[in-house]
Coordinates of C-alpha atoms and ligand atoms in Angstrom, one line a residue:
Chain A
M146 CA -12.7 -0.5 -27.7
Y147 CA -11.3 -3.9 -27.4
K148 CA -8.4 -4.6 -29.8
K149 CA -5.3 -6.5 -30.5
C150 CA -2.5 -4.0 -31.0
L151 CA 1.0 -4.3 -32.2
I152 CA 3.9 -3.4 -29.9
T153 CA 6.0 -0.9 -31.8
A154 CA 8.6 0.1 -29.2
F155 CA 9.9 -1.3 -25.9
E156 CA 12.4 0.5 -23.8
E157 CA 13.9 -0.5 -20.5
L158 CA 14.2 2.3 -18.0
K159 CA 16.1 2.0 -14.8
A160 CA 15.5 -0.8 -12.3
D161 CA 12.1 -2.3 -12.8
Y162 CA 10.6 0.4 -15.0
F163 CA 10.0 0.1 -18.7
V164 CA 8.0 1.8 -21.5
L165 CA 5.8 -0.1 -23.9
M166 CA 4.3 1.5 -27.0
I167 CA 1.4 0.2 -29.1
E168 CA 0.1 1.5 -32.4
D169 CA -3.5 2.2 -33.2
S170 CA -4.6 5.5 -34.6
A171 CA -8.3 5.2 -33.6
L172 CA -7.3 4.6 -30.0
A173 CA -4.6 7.2 -30.0
Q174 CA -7.2 9.8 -31.2
V175 CA -9.5 9.3 -28.2
S176 CA -6.9 8.7 -25.5
E177 CA -6.8 11.5 -22.9
P178 CA -4.7 12.2 -19.9
G179 CA -5.9 10.4 -16.8
Q180 CA -7.5 7.6 -18.7
F181 CA -6.1 4.1 -18.7
F182 CA -6.2 0.8 -20.6
N183 CA -6.8 -2.6 -19.2
L184 CA -3.9 -4.6 -20.7
S185 CA -4.0 -8.3 -21.1
C186 CA -1.1 -9.9 -19.2
S187 CA -1.7 -13.6 -19.9
D188 CA -1.6 -16.3 -22.5
G189 CA -4.0 -18.3 -20.4
D190 CA -1.8 -18.5 -17.3
I191 CA -2.5 -16.8 -13.9
P192 CA -3.0 -13.9 -13.5
R193 CA -5.7 -13.8 -16.1
L194 CA -7.3 -10.5 -15.0
K195 CA -6.3 -7.6 -17.2
K196 CA -4.2 -4.9 -15.5
P197 CA -5.0 -1.2 -15.5
I198 CA -2.2 1.0 -16.8
S199 CA -2.4 4.7 -17.4
I200 CA -1.7 6.5 -20.6
Y201 CA 1.9 7.9 -20.4
D202 CA 2.0 9.5 -23.8
V203 CA 0.3 9.7 -27.2
D204 CA 2.4 10.5 -30.2
G205 CA 0.7 10.4 -33.5
S206 CA -0.9 6.9 -33.8
E207 CA 1.2 5.5 -30.9
I208 CA 0.2 5.2 -27.3
A209 CA 2.9 4.7 -24.6
F210 CA 2.7 3.1 -21.2
M211 CA 5.3 3.4 -18.5
I212 CA 5.1 0.4 -16.2
K213 CA 6.8 -0.9 -13.1
K214 CA 7.3 -4.6 -12.7
V215 CA 5.7 -5.4 -9.3
G216 CA 4.1 -8.8 -9.8
K217 CA 3.3 -11.5 -12.3
G218 CA 1.0 -9.4 -14.6
T219 CA 3.5 -6.6 -15.0
E220 CA 6.3 -9.1 -15.3
Y221 CA 4.5 -10.6 -18.3
L222 CA 4.3 -7.1 -19.9
S223 CA 8.0 -6.6 -19.2
K224 CA 8.8 -9.6 -21.4
L225 CA 6.9 -8.5 -24.4
K226 CA 8.9 -7.5 -27.5
V227 CA 8.5 -5.3 -30.5
G228 CA 6.4 -7.1 -33.0
D229 CA 4.4 -9.0 -30.4
S230 CA 0.7 -8.1 -30.0
I231 CA -1.4 -7.4 -26.9
D232 CA -5.1 -7.2 -26.2
V233 CA -6.1 -3.8 -24.9
L234 CA -9.4 -2.6 -23.5
G235 CA -9.9 1.1 -23.5
P236 CA -9.4 4.0 -23.2
L237 CA -11.2 3.7 -19.9
G238 CA -12.3 6.1 -17.2
N239 CA -12.6 9.9 -17.1
P240 CA -9.8 12.2 -18.0
F241 CA -8.3 15.0 -15.8
P242 CA -10.2 18.2 -16.4
L243 CA -7.8 20.5 -18.3
V244 CA -7.1 24.0 -17.1
S245 CA -5.3 26.8 -18.9
G246 CA -3.4 29.9 -17.9
K247 CA -2.9 28.6 -14.3
S248 CA -0.1 27.9 -12.0
V249 CA -0.2 24.1 -11.6
L250 CA 1.4 21.7 -9.2
M251 CA 1.8 18.0 -10.1
V252 CA 2.6 15.6 -7.3
S253 CA 3.3 12.0 -8.1
G254 CA 4.6 9.0 -6.2
G255 CA 6.0 5.8 -7.8
V256 CA 3.8 4.7 -10.8
G257 CA 1.6 7.7 -10.3
Y258 CA 4.2 9.5 -12.5
P259 CA 3.1 8.4 -16.0
P260 CA -0.4 10.0 -16.2
L261 CA 0.9 13.3 -15.1
V262 CA 3.5 13.3 -17.8
Y263 CA 0.8 13.1 -20.5
L264 CA -1.3 15.7 -18.6
K265 CA 1.6 18.1 -18.6
K266 CA 1.9 17.8 -22.4
K267 CA -1.8 18.7 -22.8
L268 CA -2.0 21.7 -20.5
E269 CA -1.8 25.0 -22.3
D270 CA -0.4 28.3 -21.0
C271 CA 0.2 26.8 -17.6
E272 CA 3.2 27.1 -15.4
V273 CA 3.7 23.6 -14.2
I274 CA 5.8 22.6 -11.2
S275 CA 6.3 18.9 -10.5
I276 CA 7.1 17.0 -7.4
H277 CA 7.9 13.3 -7.6
G278 CA 8.8 10.9 -4.9
G279 CA 9.8 7.3 -4.5
R280 CA 11.6 4.8 -2.3
S281 CA 15.0 5.4 -3.7
Y282 CA 17.0 6.8 -6.7
D283 CA 15.6 4.0 -8.9
D284 CA 12.0 5.4 -8.5
I285 CA 12.9 8.9 -9.5
F286 CA 12.1 10.5 -12.9
L287 CA 12.4 13.9 -14.4
C288 CA 10.7 16.6 -12.2
D289 CA 11.4 19.9 -10.4
Y290 CA 11.5 18.6 -6.9
P291 CA 12.6 14.9 -6.4
F292 CA 12.2 13.2 -3.1
T293 CA 13.4 9.8 -1.9
E294 CA 12.5 8.0 1.3
D295 CA 16.0 6.8 1.7
G296 CA 17.7 10.0 0.7
S297 CA 19.6 8.4 -2.2
Y298 CA 18.5 11.2 -4.5
G299 CA 17.0 14.6 -4.2
R300 CA 15.6 15.5 -0.8
K301 CA 15.1 12.9 1.8
G302 CA 11.6 12.3 3.0
L303 CA 8.1 12.2 1.8
V304 CA 6.8 14.4 -1.1
T305 CA 4.3 16.0 1.3
A306 CA 7.0 17.4 3.5
H307 CA 7.6 20.7 1.8
L308 CA 4.2 20.9 0.1
E309 CA 3.0 24.1 1.6
K310 CA 6.2 25.9 1.0
I311 CA 6.2 24.9 -2.7
I312 CA 2.5 25.8 -3.1
K313 CA 3.1 29.3 -1.6
K314 CA 6.4 29.9 -3.5
H315 CA 4.8 29.2 -6.9
K316 CA 1.4 30.6 -6.1
I317 CA -0.2 27.3 -7.1
E318 CA -3.9 27.4 -8.2
V319 CA -4.5 23.8 -9.2
I320 CA -3.0 20.5 -8.0
Y321 CA -3.0 17.2 -9.9
T322 CA -1.9 14.1 -8.0
C323 CA -1.4 10.4 -8.6
G324 CA 0.4 7.9 -6.4
P325 CA 0.0 5.9 -3.2
D326 CA -3.3 6.5 -1.4
S327 CA -1.8 7.9 1.8
M328 CA 0.2 10.4 -0.3
M329 CA -2.8 11.6 -2.3
K330 CA -4.9 11.9 0.8
A331 CA -2.3 14.1 2.5
I332 CA -2.1 16.3 -0.5
G333 CA -5.8 16.4 -0.8
R334 CA -6.1 17.6 2.9
K335 CA -3.6 20.3 2.3
A336 CA -5.5 21.4 -0.8
L337 CA -8.7 21.6 1.2
E338 CA -7.0 23.5 3.9
L339 CA -5.6 26.1 1.5
N340 CA -8.7 26.0 -0.7
I341 CA -6.9 25.0 -3.9
D342 CA -8.6 22.8 -6.6
C343 CA -7.1 19.4 -6.4
Y344 CA -7.7 16.4 -8.7
L345 CA -6.6 12.9 -7.5
S346 CA -6.3 9.9 -9.8
L347 CA -7.1 6.9 -7.6
E348 CA -6.0 3.3 -7.8
E349 CA -8.1 0.3 -6.8
Y350 CA -7.9 -3.4 -7.6
M351 CA -10.0 -3.9 -10.7
A352 CA -11.7 -6.8 -12.5
C353 CA -13.9 -5.6 -15.4
G354 CA -12.5 -2.0 -15.7
I355 CA -15.7 -0.8 -17.3
G356 CA -18.2 -0.4 -14.4
A357 CA -19.9 -3.7 -14.4
C358 CA -18.6 -5.5 -11.3
Y359 CA -18.5 -2.8 -8.6
G360 CA -15.2 -4.3 -7.4
C361 CA -13.1 -1.0 -7.6
A362 CA -15.2 1.0 -5.1
V363 CA -14.1 4.2 -3.4
K364 CA -16.0 6.3 -0.8
V365 CA -17.5 9.5 -2.2
K366 CA -19.3 12.0 0.0
A367 CA -23.1 11.8 -0.1
D368 CA -26.2 13.1 1.6
N369 CA -27.1 10.0 3.6
E370 CA -26.8 8.6 7.1
Q371 CA -23.2 7.4 6.7
G372 CA -22.1 10.5 4.8
Y373 CA -20.7 8.5 1.9
I374 CA -21.6 6.1 -1.0
Y375 CA -19.3 3.9 -3.0
K376 CA -18.5 4.9 -6.5
R377 CA -16.5 3.0 -9.1
V378 CA -12.9 4.1 -9.7
C379 CA -12.9 2.6 -13.2
K380 CA -16.1 4.2 -14.5
D381 CA -16.9 7.2 -12.2
G382 CA -13.1 8.0 -11.8
P383 CA -10.2 7.3 -11.8
V384 CA -10.0 11.1 -11.5
F385 CA -11.9 12.7 -8.6
E386 CA -12.0 16.2 -7.2
V387 CA -10.8 16.3 -3.6
K388 CA -14.0 17.9 -2.4
E389 CA -16.1 14.9 -3.6
L390 CA -14.0 12.3 -1.7
W391 CA -14.6 10.8 1.7
M392 CA -11.1 11.5 3.1
E393 CA -10.2 8.7 5.5
D394 CA -7.0 6.8 5.5
K395 CA -7.1 3.2 4.2
Chain B
M382 CA -29.2 -18.3 -35.5
N383 CA -30.2 -21.8 -36.1
E384 CA -32.0 -24.9 -34.8
R385 CA -28.8 -26.6 -33.5
L386 CA -28.3 -24.0 -30.7
K387 CA -32.0 -23.7 -29.6
T388 CA -32.7 -24.7 -26.1
R389 CA -35.4 -24.5 -23.5
L390 CA -35.2 -22.9 -20.1
G391 CA -38.5 -23.8 -18.3
R392 CA -41.1 -21.5 -20.0
L393 CA -38.6 -19.9 -22.3
E394 CA -37.4 -20.9 -25.7
L395 CA -33.9 -19.5 -26.2
A396 CA -32.2 -18.9 -29.5
N397 CA -28.9 -20.2 -28.0
P398 CA -27.8 -21.6 -24.7
V399 CA -25.4 -18.8 -23.6
T400 CA -26.1 -16.1 -21.1
V401 CA -24.2 -14.2 -18.4
A402 CA -23.7 -14.8 -14.7
S403 CA -25.4 -12.3 -12.4
G404 CA -23.1 -9.5 -11.1
T405 CA -20.4 -10.0 -13.7
F406 CA -22.1 -8.3 -16.6
S407 CA -24.1 -5.1 -17.3
Y408 CA -25.1 -2.8 -20.0
D409 CA -21.6 -1.3 -19.7
Y410 CA -20.6 -4.3 -21.9
A411 CA -22.8 -3.1 -24.8
D412 CA -19.8 -1.2 -26.2
Y413 CA -18.1 -4.5 -26.8
V414 CA -20.8 -7.2 -27.0
D415 CA -23.9 -7.3 -29.3
F416 CA -26.5 -8.2 -26.6
N417 CA -29.0 -9.3 -29.3
R418 CA -26.7 -12.3 -29.9
L419 CA -27.0 -13.6 -26.3
G420 CA -29.4 -16.4 -25.5
A421 CA -30.6 -14.3 -22.5
I422 CA -29.4 -11.5 -20.3
V423 CA -29.2 -11.8 -16.5
T424 CA -28.9 -8.6 -14.4
K425 CA -26.9 -8.0 -11.3
T426 CA -28.9 -8.8 -8.2
I427 CA -31.4 -6.1 -7.2
T428 CA -32.7 -5.6 -3.7
K429 CA -35.7 -3.6 -2.6
E430 CA -33.7 -0.8 -1.0
A431 CA -30.4 0.5 -2.4
R432 CA -27.4 -1.2 -1.0
G433 CA -24.1 0.5 -0.5
G434 CA -21.9 -2.6 -0.6
N435 CA -19.0 -3.9 1.4
P436 CA -15.8 -2.1 2.5
T437 CA -12.8 -2.3 0.2
P438 CA -10.7 -4.0 -1.1
R439 CA -13.4 -6.2 -2.6
L440 CA -11.5 -8.2 -5.2
F441 CA -8.5 -10.4 -5.3
E442 CA -7.3 -12.8 -8.0
T443 CA -6.1 -15.9 -6.4
E444 CA -5.2 -19.5 -7.4
A445 CA -7.0 -20.0 -10.7
G446 CA -9.9 -17.9 -9.6
L447 CA -11.3 -14.6 -8.3
L448 CA -12.4 -13.6 -4.8
N449 CA -15.1 -11.0 -4.6
S450 CA -16.9 -9.3 -1.8
I451 CA -19.1 -6.7 -3.5
G452 CA -22.0 -7.0 -1.0
L453 CA -24.8 -6.7 -3.5
Q454 CA -24.2 -3.0 -4.2
N455 CA -27.1 -1.9 -6.3
P456 CA -29.4 1.2 -6.7
G457 CA -32.5 -0.5 -5.3
L458 CA -35.7 -1.6 -7.0
D459 CA -37.2 1.8 -7.9
K460 CA -34.1 3.2 -9.4
F461 CA -33.4 0.0 -11.2
I462 CA -36.9 0.1 -12.8
K463 CA -36.5 3.7 -13.7
E464 CA -33.0 3.9 -14.9
E465 CA -31.6 0.5 -15.8
L466 CA -34.6 -1.6 -17.0
P467 CA -35.2 0.5 -20.1
K468 CA -31.6 0.1 -21.1
Y469 CA -31.8 -3.7 -20.8
N470 CA -35.1 -3.8 -22.7
Q471 CA -33.7 -2.2 -25.8
W472 CA -32.3 -5.7 -26.7
K473 CA -34.4 -8.6 -27.9
A474 CA -32.7 -11.2 -25.8
P475 CA -35.0 -12.3 -22.9
L476 CA -34.2 -10.4 -19.7
L477 CA -33.9 -12.3 -16.5
V478 CA -33.9 -10.1 -13.4
S479 CA -31.8 -11.4 -10.5
L480 CA -33.2 -10.4 -7.2
S481 CA -32.8 -10.9 -3.5
G482 CA -34.5 -10.0 -0.2
S483 CA -34.0 -10.1 3.5
S484 CA -37.4 -11.8 4.1
I485 CA -39.8 -14.0 2.1
E486 CA -42.2 -11.0 2.0
E487 CA -39.6 -8.8 0.6
F488 CA -38.8 -11.3 -2.2
C489 CA -42.5 -11.5 -3.0
E490 CA -42.9 -7.7 -3.0
I491 CA -40.0 -7.3 -5.6
V492 CA -41.4 -10.0 -7.9
A493 CA -44.9 -8.5 -7.7
R494 CA -43.6 -5.1 -8.5
M495 CA -41.4 -6.3 -11.4
D496 CA -44.3 -8.2 -12.8
E497 CA -45.9 -4.9 -13.7
E498 CA -42.8 -4.2 -15.8
D499 CA -41.3 -5.8 -18.9
C500 CA -39.0 -8.8 -18.3
A501 CA -38.9 -12.5 -19.2
G502 CA -38.4 -13.9 -15.7
Y503 CA -36.6 -13.9 -12.4
E504 CA -33.4 -15.5 -11.0
I505 CA -33.9 -15.7 -7.3
N506 CA -30.6 -15.3 -5.4
V507 CA -31.1 -17.2 -2.1
S508 CA -27.4 -16.9 -1.0
C509 CA -28.2 -13.9 1.2
P510 CA -29.0 -13.9 4.9
N511 CA -32.6 -14.3 6.1
V512 CA -33.0 -11.6 8.8
K513 CA -36.0 -13.5 10.3
N514 CA -34.0 -16.7 10.6
E515 CA -30.9 -15.6 12.6
G516 CA -29.3 -14.4 9.4
I517 CA -28.9 -17.9 8.0
A518 CA -28.9 -17.8 4.2
F519 CA -32.3 -18.7 2.7
G520 CA -30.6 -21.2 0.3
V521 CA -29.3 -23.6 2.9
D522 CA -32.6 -24.9 4.2
P523 CA -34.8 -26.9 1.9
K524 CA -37.9 -26.0 3.9
V525 CA -37.3 -22.3 3.6
V526 CA -36.6 -22.7 -0.1
F527 CA -39.8 -24.6 -0.6
E528 CA -41.8 -21.9 1.3
L529 CA -40.1 -19.1 -0.6
T530 CA -40.5 -20.7 -4.0
S531 CA -44.2 -21.6 -3.5
K532 CA -45.0 -18.0 -2.3
L533 CA -43.1 -16.5 -5.2
R534 CA -45.0 -18.8 -7.6
K535 CA -48.3 -17.2 -6.7
H536 CA -47.0 -13.8 -7.8
T537 CA -45.8 -14.6 -11.3
E538 CA -46.5 -16.6 -14.4
R539 CA -43.0 -15.7 -15.7
E540 CA -39.9 -17.9 -15.7
L541 CA -39.0 -18.5 -12.1
I542 CA -35.4 -19.6 -11.6
I543 CA -34.0 -20.5 -8.1
K544 CA -30.2 -19.9 -8.0
L545 CA -28.6 -22.4 -5.7
S546 CA -25.6 -21.9 -3.5
P547 CA -22.9 -24.6 -3.3
N548 CA -22.2 -23.7 0.4
V549 CA -24.8 -26.2 1.7
T550 CA -24.7 -29.7 3.0
D551 CA -26.9 -31.2 0.3
I552 CA -27.6 -29.2 -2.8
V553 CA -29.9 -31.9 -4.2
S554 CA -32.4 -31.6 -1.4
V555 CA -32.5 -27.8 -1.9
A556 CA -33.0 -28.3 -5.6
K557 CA -35.9 -30.7 -5.0
A558 CA -37.5 -28.2 -2.6
A559 CA -37.3 -25.5 -5.2
K560 CA -38.9 -27.7 -7.8
E561 CA -41.7 -28.8 -5.5
G562 CA -42.3 -25.2 -4.6
G563 CA -42.9 -24.5 -8.3
A564 CA -39.6 -23.3 -9.8
D565 CA -39.4 -23.6 -13.6
S566 CA -35.7 -24.0 -13.6
L567 CA -32.6 -23.9 -11.4
A568 CA -29.4 -21.9 -11.7
L569 CA -26.2 -23.2 -10.2
I570 CA -23.7 -22.6 -8.8
N571 CA -23.2 -19.3 -6.9
T572 CA -19.7 -18.6 -5.6
L573 CA -17.9 -20.8 -3.1
L574 CA -16.6 -19.3 0.1
G575 CA -13.0 -18.4 -0.2
M576 CA -10.2 -16.4 1.5
A577 CA -6.7 -15.1 0.7
I578 CA -4.1 -13.7 3.0
D579 CA -0.9 -11.9 2.1
W580 CA 1.7 -14.1 3.8
K581 CA 4.2 -11.3 4.0
T582 CA 2.0 -9.0 6.0
G583 CA -0.6 -11.3 7.4
K584 CA -3.3 -9.0 5.9
S585 CA -6.5 -10.4 4.4
R586 CA -6.6 -9.6 0.7
I587 CA -10.3 -8.5 0.9
A588 CA -11.7 -6.4 3.6
R589 CA -14.5 -8.8 4.7
G590 CA -12.1 -11.7 5.1
V591 CA -14.2 -14.3 3.5
G592 CA -15.5 -13.7 0.0
G593 CA -17.1 -15.5 -3.0
Y594 CA -14.7 -17.6 -5.0
S595 CA -15.4 -18.0 -8.7
G596 CA -13.6 -18.7 -12.0
I597 CA -11.8 -21.6 -13.5
A598 CA -10.9 -23.2 -10.1
I599 CA -14.6 -23.9 -9.2
K600 CA -15.5 -25.6 -12.5
P601 CA -15.1 -29.2 -11.3
V602 CA -17.3 -28.3 -8.2
A603 CA -19.9 -26.7 -10.4
L604 CA -19.9 -29.6 -12.8
S605 CA -20.4 -32.2 -10.1
N606 CA -23.3 -30.2 -8.6
V607 CA -24.9 -29.8 -12.0
W608 CA -24.7 -33.5 -12.7
R609 CA -26.1 -34.5 -9.3
V610 CA -28.9 -32.0 -9.5
A611 CA -29.7 -32.9 -13.1
K612 CA -30.0 -36.6 -12.1
A613 CA -32.3 -35.9 -9.2
V614 CA -34.6 -33.1 -10.6
D615 CA -36.3 -33.0 -14.0
I616 CA -36.4 -29.2 -14.6
P617 CA -33.8 -27.4 -16.8
I618 CA -30.5 -26.2 -15.3
L619 CA -28.8 -22.9 -16.0
A620 CA -25.2 -23.7 -15.2
M621 CA -22.3 -21.4 -14.2
G622 CA -19.0 -21.8 -12.5
G623 CA -15.7 -21.3 -14.3
I624 CA -17.1 -21.5 -17.8
S625 CA -14.6 -19.8 -20.1
N626 CA -14.9 -21.4 -23.5
Y627 CA -17.1 -23.7 -25.6
Q628 CA -15.3 -26.8 -24.4
D629 CA -16.2 -26.0 -20.8
A630 CA -19.8 -25.4 -22.0
L631 CA -19.9 -28.8 -23.6
E632 CA -18.9 -30.5 -20.4
F633 CA -21.8 -28.8 -18.6
F634 CA -24.3 -29.8 -21.3
Y635 CA -23.2 -33.4 -21.0
A636 CA -23.6 -33.1 -17.2
G637 CA -27.2 -31.9 -17.7
A638 CA -27.3 -28.2 -18.2
S639 CA -29.7 -26.7 -20.8
V640 CA -28.1 -23.2 -20.6
V641 CA -24.7 -22.0 -19.5
A642 CA -23.6 -18.6 -18.2
V643 CA -20.3 -16.9 -18.5
G644 CA -19.2 -15.1 -15.3
T645 CA -15.7 -14.3 -14.2
E646 CA -14.4 -15.0 -17.8
N647 CA -16.1 -11.8 -19.0
F648 CA -13.4 -9.9 -17.1
M649 CA -10.6 -11.8 -18.8
N650 CA -12.2 -11.6 -22.2
P651 CA -15.1 -9.2 -22.8
L652 CA -16.0 -11.2 -25.9
A653 CA -16.1 -14.6 -24.2
T654 CA -19.9 -15.0 -24.6
I655 CA -19.9 -14.3 -28.3
E656 CA -16.8 -16.4 -29.0
L657 CA -18.4 -19.2 -27.0
I658 CA -21.6 -19.1 -29.1
E659 CA -19.7 -19.0 -32.4
K660 CA -17.4 -21.9 -31.5
L661 CA -20.1 -24.0 -30.0
D662 CA -22.1 -23.7 -33.2
M663 CA -19.1 -24.6 -35.3
H664 CA -18.4 -27.6 -33.1
L665 CA -22.0 -28.9 -33.2
E666 CA -22.1 -28.4 -36.9
S667 CA -18.9 -30.3 -37.5
Q668 CA -20.2 -33.2 -35.4
N669 CA -23.6 -32.9 -37.1
I670 CA -25.4 -32.9 -33.8
S671 CA -27.6 -30.4 -32.0
L672 CA -27.6 -29.3 -28.4
K673 CA -30.6 -31.5 -27.5
D674 CA -28.6 -34.6 -28.5
I675 CA -26.1 -34.1 -25.7
I676 CA -27.8 -32.5 -22.7
G677 CA -27.5 -34.9 -19.8
K678 CA -25.8 -37.6 -22.0
V679 CA -22.6 -37.9 -20.0
K680 CA -21.0 -41.3 -20.7
G681 CA -18.7 -43.6 -18.8
V682 CA -20.2 -43.1 -15.4
I683 CA -20.6 -46.4 -13.5
L684 CA -22.9 -46.1 -10.5
Ligands
FAD11 C1 -6.2 3.4 -12.9 C2 -4.9 2.7 -12.7 C3 -3.8 3.1 -13.4 C4 -2.6 2.5 -13.2 N1 -1.5 3.0 -14.0 C5 -0.3 2.4 -13.9 C6 0.8 2.8 -14.7 O1 0.7 3.7 -15.6 N2 2.0 2.1 -14.6 C7 2.1 1.1 -13.6 O2 3.2 0.5 -13.6 N3 1.1 0.7 -12.8 C8 -0.1 1.3 -12.9 N4 -1.1 0.9 -12.1 C9 -0.9 -0.1 -11.1 C10 -0.9 -1.5 -11.8 O3 -2.2 -1.7 -12.3 C11 -0.5 -2.6 -10.8 O4 0.8 -2.4 -10.4 C12 -0.7 -4.0 -11.5 O5 -2.0 -4.3 -11.6 C13 0.0 -5.0 -10.7 O6 -0.2 -6.3 -11.3 P1 0.8 -7.5 -11.1 O7 0.1 -8.7 -11.6 O8 2.1 -7.2 -11.7 O9 1.1 -7.5 -9.6 P2 0.2 -8.2 -8.4 O10 0.8 -9.6 -8.2 O11 -1.2 -8.0 -8.7 O12 0.6 -7.3 -7.2 C14 2.0 -7.0 -6.9 C15 2.0 -6.0 -5.8 O13 1.4 -4.8 -6.3 C16 0.3 -4.4 -5.6 N5 -0.8 -3.9 -6.5 C17 -1.5 -4.7 -7.2 N6 -2.5 -4.0 -7.9 C18 -2.3 -2.7 -7.5 C19 -2.9 -1.5 -7.8 N7 -4.0 -1.5 -8.6 N8 -2.4 -0.4 -7.3 C20 -1.4 -0.4 -6.5 N9 -0.7 -1.6 -6.1 C21 -1.2 -2.7 -6.6 C22 -0.1 -5.6 -4.8 O14 -0.7 -5.3 -3.6 C23 1.2 -6.3 -4.6 O15 1.8 -5.9 -3.5 C24 -2.4 1.5 -12.3 C25 -3.5 1.1 -11.5 C26 -4.7 1.7 -11.7 C27 -5.9 1.2 -10.9
FMN12 C1 -17.8 -9.8 -9.1 C2 -18.9 -10.8 -9.0 C3 -20.2 -10.4 -8.6 C4 -21.2 -11.3 -8.5 N1 -22.5 -10.8 -8.1 C5 -23.5 -11.7 -8.0 C6 -24.8 -11.2 -7.8 O1 -25.1 -10.0 -7.6 N2 -25.8 -12.2 -7.7 C7 -25.6 -13.5 -7.9 O2 -26.6 -14.3 -7.9 N3 -24.4 -14.0 -8.2 C8 -23.3 -13.1 -8.3 N4 -22.1 -13.6 -8.6 C9 -21.9 -15.0 -8.8 C10 -21.9 -15.4 -10.3 O3 -23.2 -15.0 -10.8 C11 -21.6 -16.8 -10.5 O4 -22.6 -17.6 -9.9 C12 -20.3 -17.3 -10.0 O5 -19.3 -16.3 -10.2 C13 -19.8 -18.6 -10.7 O6 -19.6 -18.4 -12.1 P1 -18.1 -18.0 -12.7 O7 -17.1 -18.9 -12.1 O8 -18.3 -18.2 -14.2 O9 -17.9 -16.6 -12.3 C14 -21.0 -12.7 -8.7 C15 -19.7 -13.1 -9.1 C16 -18.7 -12.2 -9.2 C17 -17.3 -12.7 -9.6
FES13 S1 -13.5 -2.8 -12.1 FE1 -15.5 -3.6 -12.3 S2 -16.6 -1.8 -11.7 FE2 -14.6 -1.1 -11.7

């Protein structure tokens, strides 16, 4: 759906993070964890491309986004106010497959955090353990195991450092991850090694967001000479199972 | 719709003068756009064999435009015919199939094969490298364009559109060659060559370095090319290059275009085509003119 929606809440979080809420019951009803919206970030100025933002929460007829200001598009979003309206295209992409009655690990980095929050809410009868990492204290949100690169909060280092220990300790059966590419690939490799199901929500630069332009390509294993084909993160993803992916570092 | 918006593209009478630029639009847009309201539909470029496309990143939005380096990723002719063509043919808007090859024979083979299927015509993408001519793009050499067009002409009675690249020394001579070869109409412009680098890291924004530059920034370039070609060649022009609203479209009609295509703007506003048609119609009505009255009628040019 492509709609103009009213902004019903705006909340500054710490540092460059904020939460934006829109109201639309039809959209809220069909918004699932792992899906995203392309949000319009322009009144005609550059950038004019819409920006992909994951669904952070759905509450009744409201949809929430948690966003980090990193450039002009997200800066535009950070200046919106309650009562303003915004063009939204979505929900787009395929949701995370939901499991029940399992021991689940969620691993996020930076703005990979929001889709996993909504996922956690939707998982039934699961024991969920969460790891979240960021550059410093400002990038850390509620989770079981916080990590910072500079050591300003939680454990110092990368989220991948204690991965195996945590997996074994909590007898993890399924992993969901979203964050920087290198982080997700490292987690994916560990999951392959330990033979654990692992779903990655990938990020790529997007234009159309609906599968038309083939701009958001990612390598997926295939039965051909090269061993891979390109699929579209926006339409074929953004969620992929680790076994499908061609696991090379960018 | 109505008489005001009717236009002619070579052999085709179109209900309105608005279509889409190849590669920027697909049936995926059907959730948002009523395809029956488009003057015509143009597909993404199809090649004989499937193409995997270029390494990533493939996109970057830069000064007033978009850089892309998709690399003609497409499923190949057979799969296109089997899986995609039926989807496009559910709409009544004339379907123009964009296609490309690595040799003249390959272009001919695709057109011959497509001629057994249902479609209204072909947009020939000549911006790709000719493997038999040291990889130099077909579209840069008027002689090659003449040979290609005249051979394709023998394979089809349908609308034959040659899509011109602006990355040439003299677009007018290429346009003339296409007409002499038997083209019914010309499409212009394809993307300009462009590049962007992250000054902080020194890293190219797209993996292939140079990509295709499109969007608002290229509008003046497209407009001048359309005007120059329209003056020199008397076959209809399907114009594209930074067209985002009805005002842009009007400029192209005055310059000599008979049909306009919306490309990059679809990404900014999925409803751009429909809004353009509606507002263009309102404008023409308010001025009590029809499209035919303004095509090629630019004023104030002193030669
Ligand atoms: C499916 C998907 C879901 C996303 N969900 C969220 C979310 O819930 N919250 C959120 O804050 N962000 C999310 N992002 C990332 C967000 O889309 C980008 O941060 C945003 O597009 C940046 O736009 P900008 O104009 O502010 O910055 P730009 O000027 O475009 O870029 C600023 C910096 O951010 C980097 N950047 C740009 N685009 C991306 C991208 N797609 N991924 C990673 N880095 C990028 C650039 O390289 C540059 O260094 C998501 C991206 C995708 C593909
Ligand atoms: C993402 C993208 C993909 C494109 N793919 C094709 C293509 O497959 N074949 C082609 O002839 N032109 C292709 N083009 C060029 C457009 O059809 C058009 O000529 C150009 O973008 C200028 O129009 P615009 O500024 O309105 O986008 C592509 C452009 C973009 C942005
Ligand atoms: S962004 Fe266009 S295909 Fe994914």
